[in-house]
Coordinates of C-alpha atoms and ligand atoms in Angstrom, one line a residue:
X1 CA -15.6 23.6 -61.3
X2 CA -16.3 27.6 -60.6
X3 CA -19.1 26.0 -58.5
X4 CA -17.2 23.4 -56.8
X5 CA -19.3 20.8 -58.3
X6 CA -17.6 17.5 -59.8
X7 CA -19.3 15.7 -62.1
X8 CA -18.8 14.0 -65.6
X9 CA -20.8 15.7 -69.0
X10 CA -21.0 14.8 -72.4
X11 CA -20.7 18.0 -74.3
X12 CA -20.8 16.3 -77.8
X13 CA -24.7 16.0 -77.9
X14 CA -24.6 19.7 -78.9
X15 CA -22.7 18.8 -81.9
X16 CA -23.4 15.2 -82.9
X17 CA -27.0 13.6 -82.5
X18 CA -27.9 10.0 -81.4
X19 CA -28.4 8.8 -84.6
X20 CA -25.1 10.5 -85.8
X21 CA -24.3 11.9 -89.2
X22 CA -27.2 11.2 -91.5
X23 CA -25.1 11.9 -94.9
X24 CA -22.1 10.2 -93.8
X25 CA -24.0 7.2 -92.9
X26 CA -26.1 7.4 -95.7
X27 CA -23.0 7.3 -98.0
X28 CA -21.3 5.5 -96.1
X29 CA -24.4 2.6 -96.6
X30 CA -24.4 3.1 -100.3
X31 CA -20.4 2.5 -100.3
X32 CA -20.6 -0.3 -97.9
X33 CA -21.9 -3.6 -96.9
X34 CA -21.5 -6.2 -94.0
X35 CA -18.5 -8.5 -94.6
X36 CA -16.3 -11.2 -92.8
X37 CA -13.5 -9.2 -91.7
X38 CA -10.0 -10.4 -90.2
X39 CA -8.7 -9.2 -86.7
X40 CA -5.6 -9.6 -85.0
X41 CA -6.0 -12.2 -82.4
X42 CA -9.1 -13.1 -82.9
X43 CA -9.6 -14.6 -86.6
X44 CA -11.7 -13.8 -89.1
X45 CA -15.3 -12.9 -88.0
X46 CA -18.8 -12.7 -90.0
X47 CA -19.9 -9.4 -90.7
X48 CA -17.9 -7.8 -88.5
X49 CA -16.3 -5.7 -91.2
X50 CA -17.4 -3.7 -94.2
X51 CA -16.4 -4.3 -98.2
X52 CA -17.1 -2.0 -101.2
X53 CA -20.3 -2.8 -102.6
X54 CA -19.7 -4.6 -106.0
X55 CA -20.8 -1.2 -107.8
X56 CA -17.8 -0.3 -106.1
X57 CA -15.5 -2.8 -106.9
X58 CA -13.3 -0.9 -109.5
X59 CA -12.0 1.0 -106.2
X60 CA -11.4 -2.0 -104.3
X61 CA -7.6 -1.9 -103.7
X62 CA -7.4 -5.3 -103.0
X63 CA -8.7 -6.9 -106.0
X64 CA -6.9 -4.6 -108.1
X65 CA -3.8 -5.1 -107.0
X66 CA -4.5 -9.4 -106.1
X67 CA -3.8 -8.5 -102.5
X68 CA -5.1 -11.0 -100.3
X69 CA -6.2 -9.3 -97.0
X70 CA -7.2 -12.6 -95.3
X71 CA -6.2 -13.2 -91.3
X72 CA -2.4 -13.0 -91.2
X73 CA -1.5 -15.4 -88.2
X74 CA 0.0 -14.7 -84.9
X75 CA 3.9 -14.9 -84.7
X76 CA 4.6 -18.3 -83.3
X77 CA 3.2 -18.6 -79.4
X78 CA 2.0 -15.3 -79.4
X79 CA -1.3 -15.5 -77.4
X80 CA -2.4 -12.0 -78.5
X81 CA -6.1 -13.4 -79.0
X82 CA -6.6 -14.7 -75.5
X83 CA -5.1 -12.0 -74.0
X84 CA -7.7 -9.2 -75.6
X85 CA -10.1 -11.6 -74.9
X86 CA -9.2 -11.9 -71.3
X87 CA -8.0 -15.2 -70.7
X88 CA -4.7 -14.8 -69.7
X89 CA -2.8 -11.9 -69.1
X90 CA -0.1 -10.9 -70.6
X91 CA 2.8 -12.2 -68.3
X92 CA 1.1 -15.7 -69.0
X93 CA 2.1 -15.8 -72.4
X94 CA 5.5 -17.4 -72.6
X95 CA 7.2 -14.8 -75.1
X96 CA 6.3 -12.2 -72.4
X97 CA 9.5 -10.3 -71.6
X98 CA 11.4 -12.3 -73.2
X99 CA 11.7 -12.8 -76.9
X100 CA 8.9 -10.2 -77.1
X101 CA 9.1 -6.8 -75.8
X102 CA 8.7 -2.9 -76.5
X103 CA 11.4 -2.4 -77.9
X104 CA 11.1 -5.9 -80.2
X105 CA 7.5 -6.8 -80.2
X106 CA 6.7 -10.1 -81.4
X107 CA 3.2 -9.7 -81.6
X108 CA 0.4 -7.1 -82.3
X109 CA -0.5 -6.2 -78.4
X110 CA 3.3 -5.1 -78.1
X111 CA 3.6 -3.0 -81.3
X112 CA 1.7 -0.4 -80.5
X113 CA 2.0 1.8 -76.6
X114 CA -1.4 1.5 -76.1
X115 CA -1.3 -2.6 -77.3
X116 CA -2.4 -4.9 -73.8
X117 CA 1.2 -5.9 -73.4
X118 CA 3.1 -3.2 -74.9
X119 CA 1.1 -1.3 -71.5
X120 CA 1.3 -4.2 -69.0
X121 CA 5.1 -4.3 -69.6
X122 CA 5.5 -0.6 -69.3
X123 CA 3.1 -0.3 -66.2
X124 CA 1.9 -3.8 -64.5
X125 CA 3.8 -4.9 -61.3
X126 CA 5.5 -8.0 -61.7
Ligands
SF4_1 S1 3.7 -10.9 -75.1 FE1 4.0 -10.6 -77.3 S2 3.9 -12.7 -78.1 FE2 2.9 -12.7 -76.1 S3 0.8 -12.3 -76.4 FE3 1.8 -10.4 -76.0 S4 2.3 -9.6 -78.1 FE4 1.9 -11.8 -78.3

């Protein structure tokens, strides 16, 4: 700026490498391993996710406990999935506005402010 030069920088490589934290991956590896995991909108996906490694298991708060962590649904006609996949944008979906909103979100892209809809209803043009 002092030299009235604009340009973008990314000052993290003098703190973080390109192969990232060699420990933290490295136990994060032993922990870990690939495993269908369930995401709003979209369904459940192979090896998209990670699960304790059976070693592991006696920490696995979801087996202890008999919680079952699979793919909870959409809210009736929410269309959350093909709107983070692009397919329709929010005011296409029929809840839009409606019987979902900010303040009373139906689905998970209007929970959250920065959630596709929660934004296009606070900043897209109508
Ligand atoms: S407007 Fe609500 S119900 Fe419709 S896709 Fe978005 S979050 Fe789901």
């Amino acid at each position: 700026v002092a030299q009235g030069v604009a340009r973008v920088e990314n000052v993290y490589g003098v703190a973080v490498t390109a192969e990232g934290n060699r420990l933290a991956r490295c136990c994060l590896e032993d922990a870990f391993e690939p495993a269908a995991a369930a995401w709003r909108g979209l369904g459940t996906i192979p090896g998209s996710g990670l699960a304790l490694r059976p070693e592991y298991s006696r920490f696995d708060a979801a087996l202890r406990l008999g919680l079952d962590l699979a793919d909870d649904g959409e809210a009736p006609g929410c269309r959350c999935g093909d709107v983070i996949c692009g397919r329709i944008a929010p005011r296409d979906c029929p809840r839009f506005g409606v019987t979902c909103t900010p303040a009373r979100p139906a689905g998970p892209c209007m929970v959250s402010s920065e959630g596709t809809c929660a934004a296009y209803a606070r900043y897209g043009r109508q």
